[in-house]
Structure formats: structure tokens, C-alpha cells
PDB file of C-alpha atoms in Angstrom:
ATOM      1  CA  MET A   1      48.809  42.206  53.873  1.00 97.00           C
ATOM      2  CA  LYS A   2      52.387  41.678  52.714  1.00 98.00           C
ATOM      3  CA  TRP A   3      54.357  39.371  55.013  1.00 98.00           C
ATOM      4  CA  PHE A   4      58.087  38.697  54.896  1.00 98.00           C
ATOM      5  CA  ARG A   5      60.866  37.084  56.918  1.00 98.00           C
ATOM      6  CA  PHE A   6      64.266  38.669  57.368  1.00 98.00           C
ATOM      7  CA  GLY A   7      67.655  37.876  58.844  1.00 98.00           C
ATOM      8  CA  PRO A   8      70.343  35.205  58.517  1.00 97.00           C
ATOM      9  CA  GLU A   9      69.287  31.839  57.104  1.00 96.00           C
ATOM     10  CA  GLY A  10      67.769  29.713  59.833  1.00 95.00           C
ATOM     11  CA  HIS A  11      67.313  32.716  62.143  1.00 97.00           C
ATOM     12  CA  GLU A  12      64.734  34.786  60.265  1.00 98.00           C
ATOM     13  CA  ARG A  13      62.214  37.004  62.010  1.00 98.00           C
ATOM     14  CA  VAL A  14      58.720  37.905  60.827  1.00 98.00           C
ATOM     15  CA  GLY A  15      57.818  41.283  59.404  1.00 98.00           C
ATOM     16  CA  ALA A  16      55.132  43.005  57.365  1.00 98.00           C
ATOM     17  CA  LEU A  17      54.984  46.018  55.081  1.00 98.00           C
ATOM     18  CA  ASP A  18      53.149  49.060  56.385  1.00 97.00           C
ATOM     19  CA  ALA A  19      50.836  51.219  54.284  1.00 95.00           C
ATOM     20  CA  SER A  20      53.754  53.250  52.931  1.00 96.00           C
ATOM     21  CA  GLY A  21      55.767  50.179  51.972  1.00 96.00           C
ATOM     22  CA  GLN A  22      58.219  50.331  54.878  1.00 97.00           C
ATOM     23  CA  LEU A  23      59.443  47.111  56.473  1.00 98.00           C
ATOM     24  CA  ARG A  24      58.238  46.575  60.034  1.00 98.00           C
ATOM     25  CA  ASP A  25      59.457  43.999  62.565  1.00 98.00           C
ATOM     26  CA  LEU A  26      56.445  42.097  63.965  1.00 98.00           C
ATOM     27  CA  SER A  27      58.486  39.337  65.613  1.00 97.00           C
ATOM     28  CA  ALA A  28      57.549  40.458  69.134  1.00 97.00           C
ATOM     29  CA  ASP A  29      53.995  39.248  68.512  1.00 97.00           C
ATOM     30  CA  VAL A  30      54.505  36.863  65.580  1.00 97.00           C
ATOM     31  CA  PRO A  31      57.362  34.480  66.395  1.00 96.00           C
ATOM     32  CA  ASP A  32      56.920  32.485  63.172  1.00 96.00           C
ATOM     33  CA  LEU A  33      54.736  32.515  60.074  1.00 98.00           C
ATOM     34  CA  HIS A  34      54.221  28.733  59.993  1.00 98.00           C
ATOM     35  CA  LEU A  35      51.232  28.126  57.729  1.00 98.00           C
ATOM     36  CA  PRO A  36      50.548  24.495  58.732  1.00 98.00           C
ATOM     37  CA  THR A  37      49.972  25.795  62.261  1.00 97.00           C
ATOM     38  CA  LEU A  38      48.245  29.067  61.380  1.00 97.00           C
ATOM     39  CA  GLY A  39      46.123  28.017  58.404  1.00 94.00           C
ATOM     40  CA  LEU A  40      43.815  30.559  56.811  1.00 95.00           C
ATOM     41  CA  ASP A  41      42.039  31.389  60.049  1.00 95.00           C
ATOM     42  CA  GLY A  42      45.272  32.165  61.873  1.00 96.00           C
ATOM     43  CA  LEU A  43      46.544  34.248  58.985  1.00 96.00           C
ATOM     44  CA  LYS A  44      43.306  36.239  59.014  1.00 94.00           C
ATOM     45  CA  ARG A  45      43.662  36.868  62.754  1.00 96.00           C
ATOM     46  CA  LEU A  46      47.181  38.185  62.213  1.00 97.00           C
ATOM     47  CA  SER A  47      45.892  40.536  59.533  1.00 93.00           C
ATOM     48  CA  LYS A  48      44.258  42.578  62.311  1.00 94.00           C
ATOM     49  CA  LEU A  49      47.707  43.658  63.504  1.00 97.00           C
ATOM     50  CA  LYS A  50      48.775  47.157  62.489  1.00 97.00           C
ATOM     51  CA  PRO A  51      52.328  47.109  61.082  1.00 98.00           C
ATOM     52  CA  GLU A  52      52.672  50.845  61.751  1.00 97.00           C
ATOM     53  CA  ALA A  53      52.635  50.073  65.482  1.00 97.00           C
ATOM     54  CA  TYR A  54      55.856  48.036  65.232  1.00 98.00           C
ATOM     55  CA  PRO A  55      59.495  49.109  64.863  1.00 98.00           C
ATOM     56  CA  LEU A  56      61.073  49.681  61.477  1.00 98.00           C
ATOM     57  CA  VAL A  57      63.510  47.098  60.154  1.00 98.00           C
ATOM     58  CA  ARG A  58      66.871  48.826  60.055  1.00 94.00           C
ATOM     59  CA  GLY A  59      69.394  48.559  57.235  1.00 94.00           C
ATOM     60  CA  GLN A  60      69.072  46.129  54.359  1.00 94.00           C
ATOM     61  CA  PRO A  61      68.798  42.657  55.885  1.00 96.00           C
ATOM     62  CA  ARG A  62      68.662  39.446  53.933  1.00 98.00           C
ATOM     63  CA  LEU A  63      65.091  38.422  53.061  1.00 98.00           C
ATOM     64  CA  GLY A  64      64.182  34.790  53.548  1.00 98.00           C
ATOM     65  CA  VAL A  65      61.306  32.725  52.220  1.00 98.00           C
ATOM     66  CA  PRO A  66      58.294  34.707  53.488  1.00 98.00           C
ATOM     67  CA  TYR A  67      56.716  31.874  55.473  1.00 98.00           C
ATOM     68  CA  THR A  68      57.549  28.376  56.747  1.00 98.00           C
ATOM     69  CA  GLY A  69      55.982  24.931  56.526  1.00 98.00           C
ATOM     70  CA  ILE A  70      56.268  23.973  52.845  1.00 98.00           C
ATOM     71  CA  SER A  71      55.682  20.240  52.504  1.00 98.00           C
ATOM     72  CA  LYS A  72      55.257  20.243  48.697  1.00 98.00           C
ATOM     73  CA  PHE A  73      56.530  22.450  45.881  1.00 98.00           C
ATOM     74  CA  VAL A  74      54.265  21.641  42.920  1.00 98.00           C
ATOM     75  CA  ALA A  75      54.813  23.130  39.476  1.00 98.00           C
ATOM     76  CA  ILE A  76      52.847  23.407  36.246  1.00 97.00           C
ATOM     77  CA  GLY A  77      54.598  23.218  32.877  1.00 92.00           C
ATOM     78  CA  LEU A  78      53.747  24.881  29.551  1.00 91.00           C
ATOM     79  CA  ASN A  79      50.884  26.877  31.033  1.00 95.00           C
ATOM     80  CA  TYR A  80      51.224  29.952  28.789  1.00 93.00           C
ATOM     81  CA  ALA A  81      50.215  29.587  25.162  1.00 85.00           C
ATOM     82  CA  ASP A  82      52.980  31.891  23.918  1.00 81.00           C
ATOM     83  CA  HIS A  83      55.617  29.994  25.938  1.00 78.00           C
ATOM     84  CA  ALA A  84      54.449  26.671  24.471  1.00 80.00           C
ATOM     85  CA  ALA A  85      54.765  28.225  21.011  1.00 79.00           C
ATOM     86  CA  GLU A  86      58.370  29.360  21.609  1.00 77.00           C
ATOM     87  CA  ALA A  87      59.190  25.834  22.824  1.00 75.00           C
ATOM     88  CA  GLY A  88      57.620  24.378  19.665  1.00 79.00           C
ATOM     89  CA  LEU A  89      55.232  22.230  21.703  1.00 79.00           C
ATOM     90  CA  PRO A  90      51.455  21.709  21.396  1.00 86.00           C
ATOM     91  CA  LEU A  91      49.147  23.200  23.998  1.00 89.00           C
ATOM     92  CA  PRO A  92      48.557  20.681  26.787  1.00 91.00           C
ATOM     93  CA  LYS A  93      45.056  19.260  27.096  1.00 94.00           C
ATOM     94  CA  GLU A  94      45.479  18.941  30.856  1.00 96.00           C
ATOM     95  CA  PRO A  95      47.922  20.687  33.216  1.00 96.00           C
ATOM     96  CA  ILE A  96      51.445  19.238  33.155  1.00 94.00           C
ATOM     97  CA  VAL A  97      52.351  18.593  36.792  1.00 96.00           C
ATOM     98  CA  PHE A  98      55.829  18.034  38.218  1.00 96.00           C
ATOM     99  CA  LEU A  99      57.521  18.527  41.579  1.00 96.00           C
ATOM    100  CA  LYS A 100      60.415  20.711  42.635  1.00 97.00           C
ATOM    101  CA  ALA A 101      62.420  19.381  45.584  1.00 97.00           C
ATOM    102  CA  THR A 102      61.831  21.389  48.751  1.00 98.00           C
ATOM    103  CA  THR A 103      65.630  21.429  49.215  1.00 98.00           C
ATOM    104  CA  CYS A 104      65.828  23.836  46.243  1.00 98.00           C
ATOM    105  CA  ILE A 105      63.952  26.581  48.122  1.00 98.00           C
ATOM    106  CA  THR A 106      65.853  29.793  48.888  1.00 98.00           C
ATOM    107  CA  GLY A 107      65.179  33.414  49.721  1.00 98.00           C
ATOM    108  CA  PRO A 108      64.271  35.818  46.926  1.00 98.00           C
ATOM    109  CA  ASN A 109      67.692  37.466  46.693  1.00 98.00           C
ATOM    110  CA  ASP A 110      69.962  34.551  47.596  1.00 98.00           C
ATOM    111  CA  PRO A 111      72.536  33.434  44.983  1.00 98.00           C
ATOM    112  CA  VAL A 112      71.586  30.839  42.371  1.00 98.00           C
ATOM    113  CA  LEU A 113      74.158  28.041  42.215  1.00 98.00           C
ATOM    114  CA  LEU A 114      75.050  26.465  38.879  1.00 97.00           C
ATOM    115  CA  PRO A 115      75.348  22.692  39.298  1.00 94.00           C
ATOM    116  CA  PRO A 116      78.941  21.525  38.590  1.00 89.00           C
ATOM    117  CA  SER A 117      78.077  19.957  35.213  1.00 88.00           C
ATOM    118  CA  SER A 118      75.417  22.452  34.164  1.00 93.00           C
ATOM    119  CA  VAL A 119      75.447  23.761  30.606  1.00 93.00           C
ATOM    120  CA  LYS A 120      71.810  24.862  30.182  1.00 97.00           C
ATOM    121  CA  THR A 121      70.541  26.580  33.334  1.00 98.00           C
ATOM    122  CA  ASP A 122      67.554  28.799  32.520  1.00 98.00           C
ATOM    123  CA  TRP A 123      65.209  31.327  34.142  1.00 98.00           C
ATOM    124  CA  GLU A 124      61.404  31.337  34.579  1.00 98.00           C
ATOM    125  CA  VAL A 125      59.398  34.017  36.387  1.00 98.00           C
ATOM    126  CA  GLU A 126      56.218  32.459  37.792  1.00 98.00           C
ATOM    127  CA  LEU A 127      53.232  33.229  40.003  1.00 98.00           C
ATOM    128  CA  GLY A 128      53.377  31.208  43.207  1.00 98.00           C
ATOM    129  CA  VAL A 129      50.081  30.151  44.809  1.00 98.00           C
ATOM    130  CA  VAL A 130      50.259  29.379  48.539  1.00 98.00           C
ATOM    131  CA  ILE A 131      47.717  26.984  50.029  1.00 98.00           C
ATOM    132  CA  GLY A 132      46.067  28.003  53.306  1.00 98.00           C
ATOM    133  CA  ARG A 133      43.468  25.278  53.826  1.00 97.00           C
ATOM    134  CA  THR A 134      43.713  21.544  53.154  1.00 98.00           C
ATOM    135  CA  ALA A 135      42.563  20.883  49.591  1.00 98.00           C
ATOM    136  CA  ARG A 136      41.455  17.414  48.550  1.00 98.00           C
ATOM    137  CA  HIS A 137      39.240  16.889  45.462  1.00 98.00           C
ATOM    138  CA  VAL A 138      38.251  20.549  45.558  1.00 98.00           C
ATOM    139  CA  ALA A 139      35.741  21.890  43.034  1.00 98.00           C
ATOM    140  CA  GLU A 140      37.027  24.660  40.801  1.00 98.00           C
ATOM    141  CA  SER A 141      34.322  26.970  42.154  1.00 98.00           C
ATOM    142  CA  GLU A 142      35.718  26.512  45.677  1.00 98.00           C
ATOM    143  CA  ALA A 143      39.427  26.401  44.845  1.00 98.00           C
ATOM    144  CA  LEU A 144      40.347  30.030  45.540  1.00 98.00           C
ATOM    145  CA  SER A 145      38.882  29.785  49.044  1.00 98.00           C
ATOM    146  CA  HIS A 146      41.780  27.417  49.822  1.00 98.00           C
ATOM    147  CA  VAL A 147      44.446  29.958  48.814  1.00 98.00           C
ATOM    148  CA  ALA A 148      46.302  31.874  51.534  1.00 98.00           C
ATOM    149  CA  GLY A 149      48.130  34.187  49.173  1.00 98.00           C
ATOM    150  CA  TYR A 150      50.550  34.696  46.317  1.00 98.00           C
ATOM    151  CA  CYS A 151      54.252  35.316  45.771  1.00 98.00           C
ATOM    152  CA  VAL A 152      56.949  35.549  43.123  1.00 98.00           C
ATOM    153  CA  VAL A 153      58.819  32.355  42.182  1.00 98.00           C
ATOM    154  CA  ASN A 154      61.826  31.884  39.909  1.00 98.00           C
ATOM    155  CA  ASP A 155      61.478  28.335  38.582  1.00 98.00           C
ATOM    156  CA  VAL A 156      65.169  27.981  37.760  1.00 98.00           C
ATOM    157  CA  SER A 157      65.633  25.011  35.414  1.00 97.00           C
ATOM    158  CA  GLU A 158      68.545  23.023  33.998  1.00 96.00           C
ATOM    159  CA  ARG A 159      67.299  22.156  30.499  1.00 95.00           C
ATOM    160  CA  GLU A 160      69.789  19.384  29.744  1.00 94.00           C
ATOM    161  CA  TYR A 161      68.839  17.614  32.981  1.00 92.00           C
ATOM    162  CA  GLN A 162      65.155  18.271  32.320  1.00 91.00           C
ATOM    163  CA  ILE A 163      64.927  17.215  28.680  1.00 87.00           C
ATOM    164  CA  GLU A 164      68.009  15.295  27.570  1.00 88.00           C
ATOM    165  CA  ARG A 165      68.783  13.032  30.525  1.00 86.00           C
ATOM    166  CA  GLY A 166      65.734  10.753  30.378  1.00 81.00           C
ATOM    167  CA  GLY A 167      62.858  10.324  32.802  1.00 74.00           C
ATOM    168  CA  THR A 168      60.679  13.143  34.102  1.00 79.00           C
ATOM    169  CA  TRP A 169      61.304  16.888  34.302  1.00 85.00           C
ATOM    170  CA  ASP A 170      61.994  16.785  38.040  1.00 88.00           C
ATOM    171  CA  LYS A 171      65.756  16.248  37.835  1.00 90.00           C
ATOM    172  CA  GLY A 172      66.193  19.565  36.011  1.00 92.00           C
ATOM    173  CA  LYS A 173      63.993  21.476  38.450  1.00 96.00           C
ATOM    174  CA  GLY A 174      65.083  20.601  41.970  1.00 96.00           C
ATOM    175  CA  CYS A 175      68.794  21.448  42.160  1.00 96.00           C
ATOM    176  CA  ASP A 176      69.937  23.419  45.204  1.00 97.00           C
ATOM    177  CA  THR A 177      68.909  27.123  45.003  1.00 98.00           C
ATOM    178  CA  PHE A 178      66.578  26.491  42.015  1.00 98.00           C
ATOM    179  CA  GLY A 179      63.501  27.741  43.924  1.00 98.00           C
ATOM    180  CA  PRO A 180      63.727  31.381  45.061  1.00 98.00           C
ATOM    181  CA  ILE A 181      60.437  32.410  46.723  1.00 98.00           C
ATOM    182  CA  GLY A 182      59.347  35.889  47.826  1.00 98.00           C
ATOM    183  CA  PRO A 183      60.009  38.619  48.795  1.00 98.00           C
ATOM    184  CA  TRP A 184      56.475  38.856  50.195  1.00 98.00           C
ATOM    185  CA  LEU A 185      53.602  36.516  50.908  1.00 98.00           C
ATOM    186  CA  VAL A 186      50.751  38.737  49.729  1.00 98.00           C
ATOM    187  CA  THR A 187      47.502  37.546  51.268  1.00 98.00           C
ATOM    188  CA  ALA A 188      44.689  36.646  48.894  1.00 97.00           C
ATOM    189  CA  ASP A 189      42.519  39.562  49.987  1.00 96.00           C
ATOM    190  CA  ASP A 190      45.171  41.922  48.555  1.00 97.00           C
ATOM    191  CA  VAL A 191      45.104  40.205  45.137  1.00 98.00           C
ATOM    192  CA  PRO A 192      41.602  40.802  43.730  1.00 95.00           C
ATOM    193  CA  ASP A 193      42.301  38.941  40.477  1.00 97.00           C
ATOM    194  CA  PRO A 194      45.275  36.550  40.180  1.00 98.00           C
ATOM    195  CA  GLN A 195      44.593  36.378  36.430  1.00 97.00           C
ATOM    196  CA  ALA A 196      45.429  40.051  35.879  1.00 98.00           C
ATOM    197  CA  LEU A 197      49.042  40.370  37.041  1.00 98.00           C
ATOM    198  CA  ASP A 198      51.863  41.671  34.849  1.00 98.00           C
ATOM    199  CA  MET A 199      55.180  39.856  35.215  1.00 98.00           C
ATOM    200  CA  TRP A 200      58.731  40.352  33.957  1.00 98.00           C
ATOM    201  CA  LEU A 201      62.315  39.112  34.177  1.00 98.00           C
ATOM    202  CA  ASP A 202      65.618  40.734  33.184  1.00 98.00           C
ATOM    203  CA  VAL A 203      69.057  39.167  32.789  1.00 98.00           C
ATOM    204  CA  ASN A 204      71.947  41.609  33.234  1.00 98.00           C
ATOM    205  CA  GLY A 205      69.520  44.498  32.832  1.00 98.00           C
ATOM    206  CA  VAL A 206      68.064  43.250  29.528  1.00 98.00           C
ATOM    207  CA  ARG A 207      64.362  42.409  29.445  1.00 98.00           C
ATOM    208  CA  ARG A 208      63.910  38.716  28.617  1.00 98.00           C
ATOM    209  CA  GLN A 209      60.403  37.919  29.834  1.00 98.00           C
ATOM    210  CA  SER A 210      57.321  40.094  29.781  1.00 96.00           C
ATOM    211  CA  GLY A 211      53.836  38.724  30.185  1.00 95.00           C
ATOM    212  CA  SER A 212      50.654  38.516  32.185  1.00 96.00           C
ATOM    213  CA  THR A 213      48.856  35.848  34.158  1.00 97.00           C
ATOM    214  CA  ALA A 214      45.875  36.692  31.923  1.00 95.00           C
ATOM    215  CA  THR A 215      47.403  34.447  29.230  1.00 93.00           C
ATOM    216  CA  MET A 216      47.536  31.297  31.355  1.00 96.00           C
ATOM    217  CA  ILE A 217      46.037  28.243  29.655  1.00 96.00           C
ATOM    218  CA  PHE A 218      44.809  26.930  33.016  1.00 97.00           C
ATOM    219  CA  GLY A 219      43.980  29.580  35.616  1.00 98.00           C
ATOM    220  CA  VAL A 220      44.753  29.476  39.325  1.00 98.00           C
ATOM    221  CA  ALA A 221      41.369  28.024  40.326  1.00 98.00           C
ATOM    222  CA  GLN A 222      41.674  25.310  37.664  1.00 98.00           C
ATOM    223  CA  ILE A 223      45.187  24.418  38.793  1.00 98.00           C
ATOM    224  CA  VAL A 224      44.356  24.164  42.503  1.00 98.00           C
ATOM    225  CA  SER A 225      41.293  22.057  41.736  1.00 98.00           C
ATOM    226  CA  TYR A 226      43.141  19.830  39.271  1.00 98.00           C
ATOM    227  CA  VAL A 227      46.182  19.149  41.450  1.00 98.00           C
ATOM    228  CA  SER A 228      43.966  18.413  44.457  1.00 98.00           C
ATOM    229  CA  ARG A 229      42.551  15.420  42.565  1.00 98.00           C
ATOM    230  CA  PHE A 230      45.947  13.747  42.534  1.00 98.00           C
ATOM    231  CA  MET A 231      47.473  14.781  45.860  1.00 98.00           C
ATOM    232  CA  THR A 232      46.263  16.430  49.041  1.00 98.00           C
ATOM    233  CA  LEU A 233      47.458  20.010  49.248  1.00 98.00           C
ATOM    234  CA  LEU A 234      48.290  21.138  52.775  1.00 98.00           C
ATOM    235  CA  PRO A 235      48.592  24.611  54.293  1.00 98.00           C
ATOM    236  CA  GLY A 236      51.974  25.980  53.277  1.00 98.00           C
ATOM    237  CA  ASP A 237      52.245  24.020  50.045  1.00 98.00           C
ATOM    238  CA  ILE A 238      53.145  26.174  47.066  1.00 98.00           C
ATOM    239  CA  LEU A 239      52.237  25.801  43.404  1.00 98.00           C
ATOM    240  CA  CYS A 240      54.135  27.666  40.704  1.00 98.00           C
ATOM    241  CA  THR A 241      51.915  28.100  37.716  1.00 98.00           C
ATOM    242  CA  GLY A 242      53.997  28.372  34.547  1.00 96.00           C
ATOM    243  CA  THR A 243      56.008  31.059  32.808  1.00 96.00           C
ATOM    244  CA  PRO A 244      55.450  33.485  29.928  1.00 95.00           C
ATOM    245  CA  PRO A 245      57.710  33.509  26.842  1.00 93.00           C
ATOM    246  CA  GLY A 246      61.296  34.707  26.858  1.00 95.00           C
ATOM    247  CA  VAL A 247      63.168  31.862  28.519  1.00 95.00           C
ATOM    248  CA  GLY A 248      66.737  31.224  27.417  1.00 96.00           C
ATOM    249  CA  MET A 249      65.866  27.911  25.786  1.00 92.00           C
ATOM    250  CA  GLY A 250      63.491  29.719  23.407  1.00 90.00           C
ATOM    251  CA  MET A 251      66.013  32.298  22.199  1.00 92.00           C
ATOM    252  CA  LYS A 252      67.667  31.969  18.801  1.00 92.00           C
ATOM    253  CA  PRO A 253      70.326  30.873  19.447  1.00 95.00           C
ATOM    254  CA  PRO A 254      69.492  29.616  22.959  1.00 96.00           C
ATOM    255  CA  GLN A 255      71.112  31.528  25.816  1.00 97.00           C
ATOM    256  CA  PHE A 256      71.742  30.121  29.271  1.00 98.00           C
ATOM    257  CA  LEU A 257      72.993  31.456  32.580  1.00 98.00           C
ATOM    258  CA  GLN A 258      76.688  31.909  33.288  1.00 97.00           C
ATOM    259  CA  GLU A 259      78.623  32.724  36.437  1.00 97.00           C
ATOM    260  CA  GLY A 260      78.167  36.392  37.333  1.00 98.00           C
ATOM    261  CA  ASP A 261      74.850  36.857  35.545  1.00 98.00           C
ATOM    262  CA  VAL A 262      72.204  38.793  37.460  1.00 98.00           C
ATOM    263  CA  MET A 263      68.503  37.963  37.274  1.00 98.00           C
ATOM    264  CA  THR A 264      65.913  40.527  38.387  1.00 98.00           C
ATOM    265  CA  LEU A 265      62.241  39.636  38.220  1.00 98.00           C
ATOM    266  CA  GLY A 266      58.887  40.632  39.587  1.00 98.00           C
ATOM    267  CA  ILE A 267      55.108  40.471  39.453  1.00 98.00           C
ATOM    268  CA  ALA A 268      52.822  43.485  39.854  1.00 98.00           C
ATOM    269  CA  GLY A 269      51.889  43.931  43.516  1.00 98.00           C
ATOM    270  CA  LEU A 270      53.950  40.940  44.659  1.00 98.00           C
ATOM    271  CA  GLY A 271      57.432  42.446  44.786  1.00 98.00           C
ATOM    272  CA  GLU A 272      60.762  41.813  43.089  1.00 98.00           C
ATOM    273  CA  GLN A 273      63.647  39.357  43.331  1.00 98.00           C
ATOM    274  CA  ARG A 274      67.349  39.648  42.459  1.00 98.00           C
ATOM    275  CA  GLN A 275      69.760  36.741  42.150  1.00 98.00           C
ATOM    276  CA  VAL A 276      73.436  36.554  41.211  1.00 98.00           C
ATOM    277  CA  VAL A 277      74.528  33.335  39.485  1.00 98.00           C
ATOM    278  CA  VAL A 278      77.499  31.642  41.177  1.00 98.00           C
ATOM    279  CA  THR A 279      79.492  28.414  40.859  1.00 96.00           C
ATOM    280  CA  SER A 280      80.142  28.013  44.588  1.00 94.00           C
ATOM    281  CA  LEU A 281      78.515  29.165  47.820  1.00 89.00           C
TER     282      LEU A 281
END
């Protein structure tokens, strides 16, 4: 099932796609898609609803983050061999883990705001993994049973903050609007193999990233298991799992986002995003 939320920020309603891909308003029976409350069992109960029985969503409303209740936004760095090569860095022996601030989270088509002193803001299309059941020291063989679903994430990154300003990567990853999520939360039963998803990103209509989750160094099950050794993952938590090659930092010469640039990105079966880069909201 493909879930979404639509409407003005802070006043979103819940919807789902029907079999023909039309947007349906399920808010009469689903007041919120709050994963800490629903968990996997609740999400499975909701999957019995028939979107076709509900009214169509009219017009072209804003799409919000497709669910609520994100307590942690965990990210994995250098998780594609070809991306590590373009960055001139060795393959990691263990997953590189960092955190994105939850205050960076936005809807899939909301503007991306350049920080006032930014000179190296970059793009990264990534597979988002949404936790549906509490995961603590989970075995790799059991890891996927803790996943509620998947979504598209743009791990927007300010490279000067990330690399040249000392400390950890986090300061270049958590700026306001640096975490677009959606458009859909696609439940795990609709994604037979998360390691076989094509992904892409364009800037101003020019293809910059093209790849597949098949080339991950550490797969989804490995990542969920690994991260759960170091922190408890709760329903609603999201992990973004690395990006394929083609980021601006890896271009020769490097190319970074400017005001007015348009990013479009997507992952097969998970939908598409579109963001305009702005200097004020």
C-alpha cells in the first residue's frame, strides 16, 4: 500500500493511492498515520481498507511527510562503492553512521533553503527505510521483519559544513529543509526486494545521479541490524541508506546548488520528489 499525507503544513490529512494510482482521501477513517501508535500491526490492519471506496483528492494539494512520529533520522555514509570512488575515499569496513536533525524534515516537494553562508550545498537521492517495530540488537536474519516500509529521501548536504568545519558530519546534514521525505510510505509487502530498486536525480532537467540499491556495500538488513546494536530504533524512525554516484561534490569541477535550481528525484516504485532551491521561505 502507498500511504501519503496532504494539505497545509501542520494540517495534513491521510490518503492512499488506489490501484490505478489515483490519490484517495482516507482521513474519515484514518485520522493520522502515527507509526509509534500504529506499529506494524496497526499498519497491517489499515492495509485492509480499500482506497477505491474513498473520495478522490481534488486538485494538486501539497504533499507532506507521509507519516508522523519520527524520533530519529539516522543516515549511512559512503554506502555505494561507486560513490566512495568518486569521493576518493576507501570503502568503509563498517557502516558510517550519522544523524540528521529531525528539524530538517520536510515534505517531498517543499522548497530547499540554502543556509545564509552556504557555498557547497549538494544533493543525494537515497532509499529511506522506515521502522515499524522496536529494534534492539536485532539479528540480520530478523531485521527486515522490523521494517514498516520504504520511501524516497533527499539527503541534502552542505559539504563545507560537513567536511571543512571540524567535528562530525552532522552539522552539514541537519540544516532546515535538508530532509525531504516522501511522497509515499510504501509498505514493505509492496517492495519484494529493497536491493533491486533503480534510483535517479536530476538538477535543472539534467541527469546527475543514476544507480541502483543493488550496489549498496551494506544492504538494508545489515544496516538495520548494525544500527540497532548502538541505539534502539523505534516505530517511525527512518534510516537513509547512502547515495549512488553523481553528487555535486564529485563533479569535475564540483558543482553545487544555487538559488532557483530545481531538483527532481525518484526511486522505482516509491515515487518522485521535486524541490526548488531558495534563499528565503
